[in-house]
Short mmCIF file of C-alpha atoms in Angstrom, two decimals:
data_model
loop_
_atom_site.label_atom_id
_atom_site.label_comp_id
_atom_site.label_asym_id
_atom_site.label_seq_id
_atom_site.Cartn_x
_atom_site.Cartn_y
_atom_site.Cartn_z
CA MET A 1 13.04 6.02 8.00
CA GLN A 2 14.29 4.21 4.91
CA ALA A 3 14.09 4.89 1.19
CA PHE A 4 11.22 3.01 -0.41
CA PHE A 5 12.35 -0.48 -1.34
CA PRO A 6 15.07 0.14 -3.98
CA GLU A 7 14.49 -3.18 -5.72
CA LEU A 8 10.90 -2.11 -6.45
CA LEU A 9 11.88 1.31 -7.77
CA ASP A 10 14.65 -0.24 -9.86
CA SER A 11 12.11 -2.42 -11.65
CA PHE A 12 9.39 0.23 -11.90
CA LEU A 13 10.14 0.98 -15.56
CA ASP A 14 10.64 -2.65 -16.54
CA ARG A 15 8.39 -3.83 -19.32
CA ASP A 16 7.14 -6.75 -17.21
CA PHE A 17 5.88 -4.39 -14.49
CA ILE A 18 4.30 -1.98 -16.98
CA LYS A 19 2.64 -4.84 -18.82
CA LYS A 20 1.27 -6.27 -15.57
CA VAL A 21 -0.31 -2.91 -14.71
CA SER A 22 -1.65 -2.67 -18.26
CA GLU A 23 -3.32 -6.07 -18.02
CA LYS A 24 -4.61 -5.59 -14.50
CA PHE A 25 -6.24 -2.26 -15.28
CA HIS A 26 -7.35 -3.36 -18.75
CA TYR A 27 -5.25 -1.13 -20.96
CA GLY A 28 -4.55 -2.40 -24.43
CA GLU A 29 -1.15 -2.78 -26.04
CA ILE A 30 -1.53 0.65 -27.63
CA TYR A 31 -1.33 2.26 -24.18
CA LEU A 32 1.92 0.65 -23.08
CA SER A 33 4.03 3.56 -24.28
CA GLU A 34 1.78 6.05 -22.45
CA LEU A 35 2.01 4.02 -19.24
CA GLN A 36 5.77 3.91 -19.65
CA ALA A 37 5.89 7.68 -20.13
CA VAL A 38 3.84 8.34 -16.98
CA ALA A 39 6.01 5.89 -15.03
CA GLY A 40 9.07 7.72 -16.33
CA GLU A 41 7.76 10.99 -14.88
CA MET A 42 6.90 9.35 -11.56
CA LEU A 43 10.16 7.51 -10.91
CA PRO A 44 12.57 10.42 -10.27
CA LEU A 45 10.02 12.00 -7.92
CA MET A 46 9.69 8.78 -5.93
CA ARG A 47 13.44 8.26 -5.78
CA GLN A 48 13.63 11.61 -3.98
CA GLU A 49 10.64 11.31 -1.69
CA ALA A 50 9.33 7.73 -1.30
CA PHE A 51 10.05 6.33 2.14
CA TRP A 52 8.86 3.80 4.66
CA GLU A 53 9.33 3.59 8.40
CA VAL A 54 8.80 1.08 11.20
CA CYS A 55 7.84 1.99 14.77
CA ALA A 56 8.42 -0.94 17.14
CA PRO A 57 7.46 -2.27 19.53
CA TRP A 58 3.90 -1.03 19.23
CA VAL A 59 1.63 -1.46 22.25
CA TRP A 60 -1.94 -2.12 21.18
CA ASP A 61 -4.80 -3.56 23.18
CA CYS A 62 -6.29 -5.81 20.54
CA GLU A 63 -9.42 -7.57 21.69
CA GLY A 64 -8.72 -11.16 22.66
CA LYS A 65 -4.96 -11.00 22.00
CA THR A 66 -2.78 -10.33 24.99
CA ASP A 67 0.53 -11.81 23.85
CA ALA A 68 0.70 -10.63 20.24
CA VAL A 69 3.66 -8.61 18.95
CA TYR A 70 3.01 -5.58 16.75
CA GLU A 71 4.91 -2.89 14.92
CA GLY A 72 3.58 0.19 13.20
CA VAL A 73 4.46 0.82 9.57
CA VAL A 74 3.99 3.80 7.27
CA MET A 75 4.77 3.88 3.56
CA THR A 76 4.59 6.91 1.30
CA LEU A 77 5.44 7.57 -2.33
CA GLY A 78 5.83 11.28 -1.62
CA LYS A 79 3.94 14.54 -2.11
CA GLU A 80 5.40 15.26 -5.53
CA LEU A 81 3.24 12.50 -7.02
CA ASP A 82 0.19 14.42 -5.77
CA CYS A 83 1.54 17.54 -7.48
CA LEU A 84 2.12 15.64 -10.72
CA GLN A 85 -1.38 14.18 -10.63
CA GLU A 86 -2.86 17.60 -9.93
CA SER A 87 -1.00 19.02 -12.91
CA TYR A 88 -2.49 16.27 -15.09
CA HIS A 89 -5.95 17.28 -13.92
CA LYS A 90 -5.35 20.96 -14.59
CA GLU A 91 -4.21 20.16 -18.12
CA GLY A 92 -7.16 17.86 -18.76
CA MET A 93 -4.90 14.81 -18.94
CA LEU A 94 -7.34 12.49 -17.17
CA THR A 95 -5.98 9.35 -18.80
CA GLU A 96 -2.50 10.10 -17.48
CA SER A 97 -3.95 10.90 -14.05
CA TYR A 98 -5.62 7.50 -13.83
CA MET A 99 -2.48 5.80 -15.12
CA LEU A 100 -0.54 7.42 -12.28
CA GLU A 101 -3.14 6.11 -9.83
CA ALA A 102 -2.87 2.60 -11.26
CA LEU A 103 0.93 2.57 -11.25
CA ALA A 104 1.15 3.94 -7.71
CA SER A 105 -1.46 1.47 -6.45
CA GLU A 106 0.42 -1.49 -7.88
CA LEU A 107 3.71 -0.25 -6.45
CA LEU A 108 2.19 0.05 -2.97
CA LEU A 109 0.81 -3.47 -3.28
CA HIS A 110 4.33 -4.68 -4.03
CA GLY A 111 5.48 -2.67 -1.00
CA TYR A 112 3.56 -4.97 1.35
CA LYS A 113 5.38 -8.02 -0.01
CA ALA A 114 8.73 -6.23 0.24
CA TYR A 115 7.97 -5.34 3.85
CA ASN A 116 7.13 -9.01 4.53
CA ARG A 117 10.54 -10.01 3.16
CA TYR A 118 12.20 -7.41 5.39
CA VAL A 119 10.43 -8.76 8.48
CA ARG A 120 11.47 -12.31 7.62
CA GLU A 121 15.06 -11.64 6.59
CA VAL A 122 16.04 -8.80 8.94
CA GLU A 123 13.82 -9.16 12.00
CA GLY A 124 13.45 -12.94 12.00
CA TRP A 125 9.65 -12.85 12.26
CA HIS A 126 6.70 -13.40 9.93
CA VAL A 127 3.74 -11.13 9.29
CA ALA A 128 0.63 -12.91 10.55
CA ARG A 129 -1.83 -10.17 9.67
CA TYR A 130 -2.23 -6.49 8.81
CA HIS A 131 -4.45 -4.23 10.90
CA PHE A 132 -5.64 -0.96 9.38
CA PRO A 133 -7.17 1.97 11.26
CA GLY A 134 -10.91 1.91 10.80
CA SER A 135 -11.02 -1.82 10.08
CA GLU A 136 -11.89 -3.06 13.57
CA LYS A 137 -13.45 -1.85 16.79
CA SER A 138 -10.23 -1.65 18.78
CA LEU A 139 -8.50 0.34 16.02
CA PRO A 140 -10.95 3.11 15.03
CA LEU A 141 -10.14 5.58 12.30
CA GLU A 142 -9.99 8.29 14.96
CA MET A 143 -6.67 6.78 16.09
CA LEU A 144 -5.05 7.69 12.78
CA PRO A 145 -3.63 11.10 13.87
CA HIS A 146 -2.06 9.54 16.96
CA MET A 147 -0.59 6.71 14.90
CA LEU A 148 0.96 9.09 12.38
CA SER A 149 2.40 11.28 15.15
CA ARG A 150 4.68 8.42 16.21
CA PHE A 151 6.59 8.41 12.92
CA SER A 152 9.31 10.83 11.86
CA VAL A 153 8.40 10.70 8.16
CA GLN A 154 6.27 13.64 7.02
CA VAL A 155 2.89 11.94 6.63
CA SER A 156 -0.20 13.51 8.19
CA CYS A 157 -3.97 13.56 7.90
CA ASN A 158 -6.68 16.18 7.89
CA GLU A 159 -9.87 16.38 9.98
CA ALA A 160 -11.58 13.97 7.59
CA PHE A 161 -8.73 11.46 8.12
CA CYS A 162 -7.45 11.82 4.57
CA ILE A 163 -3.72 11.06 4.53
CA MET A 164 -1.27 13.43 2.92
CA PRO A 165 0.62 12.62 0.74
CA LYS A 166 -2.24 10.72 -0.84
CA LYS A 167 -0.13 7.79 -2.01
CA SER A 168 0.59 6.65 1.54
CA VAL A 169 -0.55 3.85 3.85
CA VAL A 170 -0.23 3.21 7.58
CA PHE A 171 -0.96 -0.03 9.41
CA LEU A 172 -0.09 -2.26 12.33
CA ALA A 173 1.67 -5.50 11.47
CA GLU A 174 0.97 -8.45 13.72
CA LEU A 175 4.13 -10.54 13.93
CA THR A 176 4.69 -14.19 14.70
CA GLN A 177 7.46 -16.77 14.69
CA ASP A 178 5.03 -19.54 13.88
CA GLU A 179 6.12 -20.99 10.53
CA GLN A 180 2.54 -22.14 9.88
CA VAL A 181 1.07 -18.62 10.17
CA LYS A 182 2.11 -16.32 7.36
CA CYS A 183 0.30 -13.55 5.54
CA GLU A 184 1.59 -13.01 2.01
CA GLY A 185 0.30 -9.45 1.88
CA ILE A 186 -2.62 -7.62 0.31
CA CYS A 187 -2.77 -10.32 -2.28
CA VAL A 188 -4.85 -11.59 -5.17
CA GLY A 189 -5.66 -15.27 -5.20
CA CYS A 190 -4.97 -15.99 -1.54
CA GLY A 191 -6.43 -19.33 -0.49
CA ASN A 192 -7.38 -18.19 3.01
CA VAL A 193 -11.01 -17.16 2.50
CA ARG A 194 -11.30 -15.93 6.11
CA CYS A 195 -8.40 -13.49 5.87
CA SER A 196 -9.48 -9.85 6.01
CA ASN A 197 -6.57 -8.91 3.72
CA ARG A 198 -7.73 -11.24 0.95
CA MET A 199 -8.60 -9.99 -2.53
CA GLU A 200 -9.78 -11.77 -5.63
CA GLU A 201 -10.34 -10.96 -9.24
CA ASP A 202 -13.93 -10.27 -10.25
CA ALA A 203 -13.91 -11.82 -13.71
CA GLN A 204 -17.24 -10.37 -14.80
CA MET A 205 -16.60 -6.81 -13.68
CA GLY A 206 -12.97 -6.88 -14.75
CA ARG A 207 -11.58 -5.26 -11.64
CA ILE A 208 -10.02 -6.15 -8.32
CA MET A 209 -12.61 -6.71 -5.59
CA THR A 210 -12.45 -7.59 -1.91
CA ASP A 211 -14.50 -10.32 -0.30
CA LEU A 212 -15.43 -7.95 2.51
CA PRO A 213 -16.31 -4.23 2.52
CA LEU A 214 -13.29 -2.13 1.68
CA THR A 215 -11.16 -1.57 4.75
CA TYR A 216 -9.13 1.56 5.33
CA GLY A 217 -6.03 -0.13 3.90
CA TYR A 218 -7.72 -1.04 0.62
CA GLN A 219 -9.32 2.38 0.34
CA ARG A 220 -5.92 4.03 0.80
CA ILE A 221 -4.37 1.88 -1.92
CA PHE A 222 -7.18 2.49 -4.39
CA GLY A 223 -7.44 6.23 -3.72
CA LYS A 224 -10.77 6.12 -1.87
CA TRP A 225 -9.56 8.40 0.92
#
């Protein structure tokens, strides 16, 4: 278990990050100070509780792939963010609650890229693809409790497969040493139109959309579970 990528937390209050979230979620300039204030309340909580963990090697019988290498990964921003968001709701601060959701979602998205760098620089591999429980036949959502039980970090799920803490994700990373096969992460603007992790900007609707139905991983990031 490791503290959530320090370089991401160190830049969490930077104006560039706040402005990116503001633009992505269509807040105007007048809301930048409010976003900054919410981020300021989130950061000390995450510094105490945000972690990520790798479980490797991970044996998984993926259909059609007998020689692939996998490792399990869990990331969480901690239960205190859930408490903070709940307090916003109780006080009728719905704008702040949604801002927390937006900021946490963007941070988790950056977490995938940071994990990719770790795999490349520390393990000497590349991430070829992410596999999320519930996204394919050989990895049903019902496997989620078993997956979570293999990690030491305190992340669990209820009978409806809702993860607690809410700002958490778990997935299997398919690894490769093929320089030509690299997944950049849960990314916007990816040129690989067949990649199940691909996302693109819906210009008309003004929000982030997936090409395919939302997988478990996307739903976790965007608070659907």
